[in-house]
PDB file of C-alpha atoms and ligand atoms in Angstrom:
ATOM      1  CA  UNK A 167       4.679 -19.266  -6.227  1.00 38.00           C
ATOM      2  CA  UNK A 168       4.244 -21.513  -2.916  1.00 37.00           C
ATOM      3  CA  UNK A 169       7.607 -19.913  -1.902  1.00 36.00           C
ATOM      4  CA  UNK A 170       7.723 -18.805   1.653  1.00 36.00           C
ATOM      5  CA  UNK A 171      11.024 -19.943   2.716  1.00 57.00           C
ATOM      6  CA  UNK A 172      12.904 -17.187   0.590  1.00 82.00           C
ATOM      7  CA  UNK A 173      14.209 -14.417   2.395  1.00 87.00           C
ATOM      8  CA  UNK A 174      15.580 -10.642   0.927  1.00 93.00           C
ATOM      9  CA  UNK A 175      17.385  -8.330   2.960  1.00 95.00           C
ATOM     10  CA  UNK A 176      16.051  -5.375   0.955  1.00 97.00           C
ATOM     11  CA  UNK A 177      18.512  -2.474   2.458  1.00 97.00           C
ATOM     12  CA  UNK A 178      16.762   1.022   1.481  1.00 96.00           C
ATOM     13  CA  UNK A 179      16.465   4.819   3.224  1.00 95.00           C
ATOM     14  CA  UNK A 180      13.388   5.851   1.112  1.00 94.00           C
ATOM     15  CA  UNK A 181      10.438   4.685   2.801  1.00 94.00           C
ATOM     16  CA  UNK A 182       8.359   5.138  -0.144  1.00 93.00           C
ATOM     17  CA  UNK A 183      10.369   2.606  -2.104  1.00 94.00           C
ATOM     18  CA  UNK A 184      10.817   0.133   0.673  1.00 96.00           C
ATOM     19  CA  UNK A 185       7.139   0.748   1.530  1.00 95.00           C
ATOM     20  CA  UNK A 186       6.371  -0.355  -2.713  1.00 93.00           C
ATOM     21  CA  UNK A 187       9.176  -2.968  -2.387  1.00 95.00           C
ATOM     22  CA  UNK A 188       8.247  -4.475   0.638  1.00 94.00           C
ATOM     23  CA  UNK A 189       4.321  -5.466  -0.396  1.00 93.00           C
ATOM     24  CA  UNK A 190       5.308  -6.255  -3.455  1.00 92.00           C
ATOM     25  CA  UNK A 191       7.224  -9.353  -2.883  1.00 92.00           C
ATOM     26  CA  UNK A 192       5.030 -10.076   0.338  1.00 89.00           C
ATOM     27  CA  UNK A 193       2.893 -10.651  -2.131  1.00 87.00           C
ATOM     28  CA  UNK A 194       5.226 -12.457  -4.620  1.00 86.00           C
ATOM     29  CA  UNK A 195       5.417 -14.994  -1.258  1.00 82.00           C
ATOM     30  CA  UNK A 196       8.763 -13.698   0.027  1.00 86.00           C
ATOM     31  CA  UNK A 197       9.796 -12.684   3.683  1.00 84.00           C
ATOM     32  CA  UNK A 198      10.841  -9.508   3.676  1.00 91.00           C
ATOM     33  CA  UNK A 199      13.463  -7.554   5.912  1.00 92.00           C
ATOM     34  CA  UNK A 200      14.931  -4.540   5.904  1.00 95.00           C
ATOM     35  CA  UNK A 201      18.003  -2.424   7.227  1.00 96.00           C
ATOM     36  CA  UNK A 202      17.603   1.707   6.828  1.00 96.00           C
ATOM     37  CA  UNK A 203      21.421   1.664   6.522  1.00 96.00           C
ATOM     38  CA  UNK A 204      24.769   1.071   5.701  1.00 96.00           C
ATOM     39  CA  UNK A 205      25.470  -0.414   8.397  1.00 95.00           C
ATOM     40  CA  UNK A 206      22.906  -2.392   9.433  1.00 95.00           C
ATOM     41  CA  UNK A 207      22.755  -3.892   6.013  1.00 96.00           C
ATOM     42  CA  UNK A 208      26.446  -4.928   6.547  1.00 95.00           C
ATOM     43  CA  UNK A 209      25.179  -6.756   9.688  1.00 93.00           C
ATOM     44  CA  UNK A 210      22.022  -8.490   8.671  1.00 92.00           C
ATOM     45  CA  UNK A 211      23.941  -9.959   5.261  1.00 92.00           C
ATOM     46  CA  UNK A 212      26.423 -11.167   7.313  1.00 88.00           C
ATOM     47  CA  UNK A 213      24.469 -13.259   9.501  1.00 82.00           C
ATOM     48  CA  UNK A 214      23.014 -15.179   6.373  1.00 68.00           C
ATOM     49  CA  UNK A 215      20.314 -16.719   5.637  1.00 77.00           C
ATOM     50  CA  UNK A 216      19.133 -14.921   2.539  1.00 87.00           C
ATOM     51  CA  UNK A 217      18.503 -16.100  -0.942  1.00 87.00           C
ATOM     52  CA  UNK A 218      19.597 -12.373  -2.957  1.00 93.00           C
ATOM     53  CA  UNK A 219      19.657  -8.415  -1.026  1.00 96.00           C
ATOM     54  CA  UNK A 220      18.520  -5.501  -2.843  1.00 97.00           C
ATOM     55  CA  UNK A 221      20.993  -2.060  -2.368  1.00 96.00           C
ATOM     56  CA  UNK A 222      20.597   1.179  -2.650  1.00 95.00           C
ATOM     57  CA  UNK A 223      23.400   2.471  -3.503  1.00 92.00           C
ATOM     58  CA  UNK A 224      22.383   6.119  -1.958  1.00 91.00           C
ATOM     59  CA  UNK A 225      22.183   5.500   1.758  1.00 93.00           C
ATOM     60  CA  UNK A 226      23.203   7.618   5.094  1.00 93.00           C
ATOM     61  CA  UNK A 227      25.913   6.425   6.418  1.00 95.00           C
ATOM     62  CA  UNK A 228      27.979   3.655   4.314  1.00 93.00           C
ATOM     63  CA  UNK A 229      26.477   3.828   0.660  1.00 92.00           C
ATOM     64  CA  UNK A 230      25.401   0.591  -0.872  1.00 93.00           C
ATOM     65  CA  UNK A 231      29.462  -0.017  -2.899  1.00 91.00           C
ATOM     66  CA  UNK A 232      30.946   0.201   0.322  1.00 94.00           C
ATOM     67  CA  UNK A 233      28.544  -1.913   1.923  1.00 95.00           C
ATOM     68  CA  UNK A 234      29.494  -4.615  -1.001  1.00 93.00           C
ATOM     69  CA  UNK A 235      32.463  -4.898  -0.908  1.00 92.00           C
ATOM     70  CA  UNK A 236      32.343  -4.919   3.014  1.00 92.00           C
ATOM     71  CA  UNK A 237      29.415  -8.238   2.583  1.00 91.00           C
ATOM     72  CA  UNK A 238      32.070  -9.559  -0.522  1.00 88.00           C
ATOM     73  CA  UNK A 239      35.588  -8.614   2.362  1.00 86.00           C
ATOM     74  CA  UNK A 240      33.221 -11.346   4.940  1.00 85.00           C
ATOM     75  CA  UNK A 241      32.622 -14.061   2.324  1.00 83.00           C
ATOM     76  CA  UNK A 242      28.746 -12.725   1.754  1.00 85.00           C
ATOM     77  CA  UNK A 243      27.939 -14.972  -1.392  1.00 85.00           C
ATOM     78  CA  UNK A 244      24.325 -13.642  -1.437  1.00 89.00           C
ATOM     79  CA  UNK A 245      23.205 -12.395  -5.146  1.00 92.00           C
ATOM     80  CA  UNK A 246      23.168  -8.435  -4.619  1.00 94.00           C
ATOM     81  CA  UNK A 247      20.593  -6.648  -7.227  1.00 95.00           C
ATOM     82  CA  UNK A 248      22.585  -2.937  -7.256  1.00 93.00           C
ATOM     83  CA  UNK A 249      19.222   0.104  -6.746  1.00 92.00           C
ATOM     84  CA  UNK A 250      20.468   3.624  -7.778  1.00 85.00           C
ATOM     85  CA  UNK A 251      19.153   6.969  -8.984  1.00 78.00           C
ATOM     86  CA  UNK A 252      21.721   7.367 -11.029  1.00 68.00           C
ATOM     87  CA  UNK A 253      22.591   5.772 -14.236  1.00 67.00           C
ATOM     88  CA  UNK A 254      25.859   5.818 -16.319  1.00 70.00           C
ATOM     89  CA  UNK A 255      28.747   3.344 -17.675  1.00 70.00           C
ATOM     90  CA  UNK A 256      31.103   4.207 -14.731  1.00 72.00           C
ATOM     91  CA  UNK A 257      28.742   3.741 -11.786  1.00 72.00           C
ATOM     92  CA  UNK A 258      27.198   0.705 -13.121  1.00 71.00           C
ATOM     93  CA  UNK A 259      30.958  -1.239 -13.182  1.00 72.00           C
ATOM     94  CA  UNK A 260      31.959   0.864 -10.696  1.00 73.00           C
ATOM     95  CA  UNK A 261      28.856  -1.079  -8.933  1.00 73.00           C
ATOM     96  CA  UNK A 262      29.360  -4.541 -10.750  1.00 75.00           C
ATOM     97  CA  UNK A 263      33.215  -4.065  -9.636  1.00 76.00           C
ATOM     98  CA  UNK A 264      32.312  -3.477  -5.769  1.00 80.00           C
ATOM     99  CA  UNK A 265      30.929  -7.070  -6.006  1.00 83.00           C
ATOM    100  CA  UNK A 266      27.090  -6.428  -7.204  1.00 88.00           C
ATOM    101  CA  UNK A 267      25.662  -9.134  -9.599  1.00 88.00           C
ATOM    102  CA  UNK A 268      22.968  -6.648 -10.856  1.00 88.00           C
ATOM    103  CA  UNK A 269      22.188  -3.137 -11.769  1.00 88.00           C
ATOM    104  CA  UNK A 270      18.553  -1.654 -11.188  1.00 90.00           C
ATOM    105  CA  UNK A 271      17.537   2.380 -11.910  1.00 89.00           C
ATOM    106  CA  UNK A 272      15.091   3.953 -10.771  1.00 88.00           C
ATOM    107  CA  UNK A 273      12.650   4.845 -10.883  1.00 88.00           C
ATOM    108  CA  UNK A 274      11.757   0.914 -11.719  1.00 91.00           C
ATOM    109  CA  UNK A 275       8.592  -1.043 -12.063  1.00 91.00           C
ATOM    110  CA  UNK A 276       7.823  -2.735 -10.421  1.00 93.00           C
ATOM    111  CA  UNK A 277       7.890  -6.666 -11.934  1.00 90.00           C
ATOM    112  CA  UNK A 278      11.108  -5.431 -13.230  1.00 92.00           C
ATOM    113  CA  UNK A 279      12.953  -5.629  -9.696  1.00 95.00           C
ATOM    114  CA  UNK A 280      10.666  -9.312  -9.529  1.00 93.00           C
ATOM    115  CA  UNK A 281      12.101 -10.103 -12.567  1.00 90.00           C
ATOM    116  CA  UNK A 282      15.462  -9.659 -11.757  1.00 91.00           C
ATOM    117  CA  UNK A 283      15.014 -11.078  -8.799  1.00 92.00           C
ATOM    118  CA  UNK A 284      13.908 -14.051  -9.844  1.00 87.00           C
ATOM    119  CA  UNK A 285      17.099 -14.862 -12.164  1.00 85.00           C
ATOM    120  CA  UNK A 286      19.602 -14.229  -9.351  1.00 86.00           C
ATOM    121  CA  UNK A 287      18.286 -16.395  -7.293  1.00 82.00           C
ATOM    122  CA  UNK A 288      18.085 -19.277  -9.557  1.00 76.00           C
ATOM    123  CA  UNK A 289      21.734 -17.979 -11.183  1.00 71.00           C
ATOM    124  CA  UNK A 290      23.327 -18.031  -7.537  1.00 62.00           C
ATOM    125  CA  UNK A 291      21.615 -21.693  -7.093  1.00 49.00           C
ATOM    126  CA  UNK A 292      18.838 -19.888  -4.258  1.00 42.00           C
ATOM    127  CA  UNK A 293      16.293 -22.319  -3.351  1.00 40.00           C
ATOM    128  CA  UNK A 294      13.339 -20.988  -5.690  1.00 39.00           C
ATOM    129  CA  UNK A 295      11.183 -23.049  -7.303  1.00 44.00           C
ATOM    130  CA  UNK A 296      11.051 -23.567 -10.812  1.00 46.00           C
ATOM    131  CA  UNK A 297       8.940 -20.859 -11.675  1.00 55.00           C
ATOM    132  CA  UNK A 298       5.147 -21.712 -13.124  1.00 63.00           C
ATOM    133  CA  UNK A 299       4.911 -20.678 -16.835  1.00 78.00           C
ATOM    134  CA  UNK A 300       1.104 -21.762 -17.254  1.00 83.00           C
ATOM    135  CA  UNK A 301      -1.781 -20.752 -14.596  1.00 85.00           C
ATOM    136  CA  UNK A 302      -5.210 -21.955 -15.659  1.00 88.00           C
ATOM    137  CA  UNK A 303      -9.270 -20.610 -13.381  1.00 90.00           C
ATOM    138  CA  UNK A 304     -11.366 -23.153 -14.899  1.00 91.00           C
ATOM    139  CA  UNK A 305     -11.341 -23.048 -18.851  1.00 93.00           C
ATOM    140  CA  UNK A 306      -9.264 -19.772 -18.745  1.00 95.00           C
ATOM    141  CA  UNK A 307      -4.891 -20.610 -19.325  1.00 94.00           C
ATOM    142  CA  UNK A 308      -2.272 -17.896 -19.385  1.00 93.00           C
ATOM    143  CA  UNK A 309       1.135 -18.968 -19.917  1.00 90.00           C
ATOM    144  CA  UNK A 310       3.581 -16.423 -19.047  1.00 83.00           C
ATOM    145  CA  UNK A 311       5.908 -17.560 -21.659  1.00 81.00           C
ATOM    146  CA  UNK A 312       4.477 -17.249 -25.311  1.00 87.00           C
ATOM    147  CA  UNK A 313       1.909 -13.992 -23.552  1.00 88.00           C
ATOM    148  CA  UNK A 314      -0.830 -17.058 -24.885  1.00 93.00           C
ATOM    149  CA  UNK A 315      -3.890 -16.631 -23.212  1.00 96.00           C
ATOM    150  CA  UNK A 316      -6.980 -19.125 -24.476  1.00 96.00           C
ATOM    151  CA  UNK A 317     -10.542 -19.256 -23.066  1.00 95.00           C
ATOM    152  CA  UNK A 318     -11.902 -22.960 -23.721  1.00 92.00           C
ATOM    153  CA  UNK A 319     -10.765 -23.584 -27.750  1.00 92.00           C
ATOM    154  CA  UNK A 320     -11.177 -19.445 -27.754  1.00 95.00           C
ATOM    155  CA  UNK A 321      -7.292 -17.052 -28.401  1.00 96.00           C
ATOM    156  CA  UNK A 322      -7.789 -14.088 -26.241  1.00 96.00           C
ATOM    157  CA  UNK A 323      -5.752 -11.540 -27.654  1.00 96.00           C
ATOM    158  CA  UNK A 324      -4.917  -9.385 -25.177  1.00 95.00           C
ATOM    159  CA  UNK A 325      -2.330  -6.145 -24.765  1.00 93.00           C
ATOM    160  CA  UNK A 326       0.665  -5.636 -22.649  1.00 88.00           C
ATOM    161  CA  UNK A 327      -1.144  -4.166 -19.992  1.00 89.00           C
ATOM    162  CA  UNK A 328      -4.361  -6.446 -20.363  1.00 94.00           C
ATOM    163  CA  UNK A 329      -1.722  -9.260 -19.886  1.00 93.00           C
ATOM    164  CA  UNK A 330      -0.232  -7.645 -16.462  1.00 91.00           C
ATOM    165  CA  UNK A 331      -3.016  -7.305 -15.201  1.00 94.00           C
ATOM    166  CA  UNK A 332      -5.007 -10.351 -15.822  1.00 95.00           C
ATOM    167  CA  UNK A 333      -1.314 -12.254 -15.098  1.00 91.00           C
ATOM    168  CA  UNK A 334      -0.884 -10.496 -11.404  1.00 88.00           C
ATOM    169  CA  UNK A 335      -5.159 -11.496 -10.878  1.00 92.00           C
ATOM    170  CA  UNK A 336      -4.079 -15.710 -11.957  1.00 89.00           C
ATOM    171  CA  UNK A 337      -1.014 -15.332  -9.899  1.00 82.00           C
ATOM    172  CA  UNK A 338      -3.201 -14.416  -7.145  1.00 80.00           C
ATOM    173  CA  UNK A 339      -6.634 -16.647  -7.226  1.00 81.00           C
ATOM    174  CA  UNK A 340      -9.432 -15.960  -4.784  1.00 84.00           C
ATOM    175  CA  UNK A 341      -7.458 -13.526  -3.965  1.00 84.00           C
ATOM    176  CA  UNK A 342      -9.024 -10.170  -3.640  1.00 88.00           C
ATOM    177  CA  UNK A 343      -6.626  -7.157  -5.010  1.00 88.00           C
ATOM    178  CA  UNK A 344      -7.183  -3.190  -4.567  1.00 87.00           C
ATOM    179  CA  UNK A 345      -6.675  -1.288  -6.609  1.00 86.00           C
ATOM    180  CA  UNK A 346      -3.765   0.232  -5.192  1.00 82.00           C
ATOM    181  CA  UNK A 347      -2.384  -2.981  -5.161  1.00 82.00           C
ATOM    182  CA  UNK A 348      -2.896  -3.466  -8.717  1.00 88.00           C
ATOM    183  CA  UNK A 349      -1.432  -0.089  -9.581  1.00 85.00           C
ATOM    184  CA  UNK A 350       1.358  -0.346  -8.230  1.00 78.00           C
ATOM    185  CA  UNK A 351       1.623  -4.358  -9.599  1.00 79.00           C
ATOM    186  CA  UNK A 352       1.367  -3.065 -13.502  1.00 83.00           C
ATOM    187  CA  UNK A 353       1.793   0.019 -13.902  1.00 80.00           C
ATOM    188  CA  UNK A 354       4.129   1.130 -11.295  1.00 73.00           C
ATOM    189  CA  UNK A 355       4.918   2.829  -7.438  1.00 64.00           C
ATOM    190  CA  UNK A 356       5.618   6.272  -9.665  1.00 66.00           C
ATOM    191  CA  UNK A 357       1.558   5.800 -11.156  1.00 67.00           C
ATOM    192  CA  UNK A 358      -1.518   8.528  -9.556  1.00 73.00           C
ATOM    193  CA  UNK A 359      -2.608   6.851  -7.088  1.00 68.00           C
ATOM    194  CA  UNK A 360      -6.189   9.135  -8.065  1.00 73.00           C
ATOM    195  CA  UNK A 361      -6.081   7.421 -12.114  1.00 78.00           C
ATOM    196  CA  UNK A 362      -8.987   5.297 -12.892  1.00 85.00           C
ATOM    197  CA  UNK A 363      -6.952   3.523 -14.730  1.00 88.00           C
ATOM    198  CA  UNK A 364      -7.642  -0.143 -13.014  1.00 91.00           C
ATOM    199  CA  UNK A 365     -11.373   0.458 -13.657  1.00 92.00           C
ATOM    200  CA  UNK A 366     -11.006   1.034 -17.256  1.00 93.00           C
ATOM    201  CA  UNK A 367      -8.480  -1.897 -18.009  1.00 95.00           C
ATOM    202  CA  UNK A 368     -10.665  -3.576 -15.652  1.00 96.00           C
ATOM    203  CA  UNK A 369     -13.936  -2.893 -18.159  1.00 96.00           C
ATOM    204  CA  UNK A 370     -11.670  -4.285 -21.003  1.00 97.00           C
ATOM    205  CA  UNK A 371     -10.460  -7.105 -19.012  1.00 97.00           C
ATOM    206  CA  UNK A 372     -13.804  -8.064 -18.615  1.00 97.00           C
ATOM    207  CA  UNK A 373     -14.866  -6.990 -22.410  1.00 97.00           C
ATOM    208  CA  UNK A 374     -12.508  -9.931 -24.041  1.00 97.00           C
ATOM    209  CA  UNK A 375     -12.489 -12.985 -20.716  1.00 97.00           C
ATOM    210  CA  UNK A 376     -15.459 -12.648 -19.424  1.00 97.00           C
ATOM    211  CA  UNK A 377     -18.661 -11.120 -21.838  1.00 96.00           C
ATOM    212  CA  UNK A 378     -18.517 -13.800 -24.225  1.00 94.00           C
ATOM    213  CA  UNK A 379     -18.613 -16.774 -21.688  1.00 94.00           C
ATOM    214  CA  UNK A 380     -21.541 -17.735 -19.416  1.00 93.00           C
ATOM    215  CA  UNK A 381     -19.082 -19.002 -16.178  1.00 94.00           C
ATOM    216  CA  UNK A 382     -17.919 -15.183 -14.896  1.00 96.00           C
ATOM    217  CA  UNK A 383     -14.615 -15.290 -13.850  1.00 96.00           C
ATOM    218  CA  UNK A 384     -13.348 -11.152 -12.802  1.00 97.00           C
ATOM    219  CA  UNK A 385     -15.898 -10.421  -9.895  1.00 95.00           C
ATOM    220  CA  UNK A 386     -16.024  -7.148  -8.311  1.00 95.00           C
ATOM    221  CA  UNK A 387     -15.951  -7.559  -4.242  1.00 92.00           C
ATOM    222  CA  UNK A 388     -17.416  -4.156  -3.793  1.00 91.00           C
ATOM    223  CA  UNK A 389     -15.714  -1.287  -0.960  1.00 88.00           C
ATOM    224  CA  UNK A 390     -12.128  -3.793  -2.073  1.00 88.00           C
ATOM    225  CA  UNK A 391     -11.550  -3.917  -5.202  1.00 91.00           C
ATOM    226  CA  UNK A 392     -10.950  -7.127  -7.261  1.00 95.00           C
ATOM    227  CA  UNK A 393     -10.746 -10.884  -7.746  1.00 94.00           C
ATOM    228  CA  UNK A 394     -10.922 -13.707 -10.719  1.00 94.00           C
ATOM    229  CA  UNK A 395     -12.456 -16.808  -9.359  1.00 91.00           C
ATOM    230  CA  UNK A 396     -14.823 -19.497 -11.057  1.00 89.00           C
ATOM    231  CA  UNK A 397     -16.945 -19.943  -7.919  1.00 81.00           C
TER     232      UNK A 397
HETATM  233 CA1   CA B 557      18.956   6.688  -0.706  1.00 55.06          CA
END
């Protein structure tokens, strides 16, 4: 996305989620700062300079709603996405009343978090570049709006997961992606790291995008993972 200047504040005390979200956002070109308590979040958030705040509801000191109220109370207008393990209408209403802009229930897939953040940033007038709709490597083209994939003049039919997998590679051409990274990005952090689902899907994807063509694009980098490039 070429968006290294976008700064996100992540407020979360669960290290597993911090790790998963932080790595995902960094891979998408965001600069991420982490606050692990409510007070730390208020202090950092008030300094401003963030284009979005991801705020967990359950924190060790203040809760997410109190953090939200304090930030809004001091005039901080940064878009806030609230995370919670609970999913009741009352929680959602209270969260939005406290000043949050959107609301996401755990567990969530990274792609959904990313989509919500991008919408919030656009709505909040944050400095997000217009999102690329079409990605191209050699004669392989993927369009994220029409969900159409072409190799030259040939239409390639992909399942939603195969599409997500290919999109993941096309957003980072030439970069080697590990199995763990692919699992997190395409299947979400709750996926079992010992599963061979990535290898299975890579094989399927390869069959569809590479088998009938001379130039092979999806490559195995032994010991590291996979990459998509035309070299
Ligand atoms: Ca928490």
